[in-house]
Coordinates of C-alpha atoms in Angstrom, one line a residue:
M4 CA 109.0 121.5 127.0
P5 CA 105.8 120.3 128.1
K6 CA 103.8 118.1 125.6
E7 CA 100.7 120.2 125.5
V8 CA 102.8 123.3 124.4
C9 CA 104.5 121.1 121.7
D10 CA 101.3 119.9 120.5
R11 CA 99.7 123.4 120.3
L12 CA 102.8 124.7 118.3
N13 CA 103.1 121.4 116.2
I14 CA 106.6 121.0 117.5
V15 CA 107.9 117.3 117.4
P16 CA 111.4 116.0 118.3
G17 CA 114.2 117.2 116.1
D18 CA 112.5 120.5 115.2
Y19 CA 114.3 123.8 115.8
V20 CA 112.6 126.5 118.0
K21 CA 113.5 130.0 118.9
V22 CA 113.1 131.0 122.5
Y23 CA 113.4 134.4 123.6
V24 CA 112.0 136.8 126.4
E25 CA 109.7 139.7 125.3
N26 CA 108.0 142.0 127.8
G27 CA 108.7 139.7 130.7
K28 CA 107.1 136.6 128.8
V29 CA 109.0 133.7 127.4
I30 CA 108.2 133.3 123.7
V31 CA 108.7 130.0 121.7
E32 CA 108.6 129.9 118.0
K33 CA 109.1 127.0 115.7
I34 CA 111.6 127.6 113.2
L35 CA 111.2 126.0 109.5
S36 CA 113.8 123.6 108.5
L37 CA 115.6 124.1 105.3
N38 CA 113.4 121.5 103.6
E39 CA 110.2 123.3 104.7
L40 CA 111.4 126.7 103.7
A41 CA 112.6 125.4 100.3
S42 CA 109.3 123.8 99.6
I43 CA 107.5 127.2 100.5
L44 CA 109.9 129.3 98.3
N45 CA 110.3 126.9 95.5
P46 CA 107.7 124.0 95.5
G47 CA 109.4 120.7 94.6
Y48 CA 112.9 121.9 95.1
Q49 CA 114.7 119.5 97.5
V50 CA 117.6 120.8 99.7
K51 CA 118.4 117.3 101.1
N52 CA 121.8 116.4 99.8
L53 CA 122.2 119.7 98.1
A54 CA 125.8 120.1 99.0
E55 CA 126.8 116.9 97.4
E56 CA 124.8 117.8 94.3
L57 CA 126.5 121.1 94.1
D58 CA 129.8 119.6 94.4
R59 CA 129.0 116.9 91.7
E60 CA 127.9 119.8 89.4
R61 CA 131.0 122.0 90.2
K62 CA 133.4 118.9 89.4
S63 CA 131.4 118.1 86.2
S64 CA 131.8 121.8 84.9
E65 CA 135.4 121.6 85.7
R66 CA 135.9 118.6 83.4
G67 CA 134.3 119.9 80.2

């Protein structure tokens, strides 16, 4: 994708995008990452390493 387009859409390497055709035009939309979405829906909540954290909590509750 051209750098100018990425700059205007604030897209950087590693970002996810949705690309589709609408009315004969190609549409590119940046998709929020899980961390970005979590920070909007629940400020301060981290989803990084969430699976590991949930697994630790599950194992802890099974023990006691």
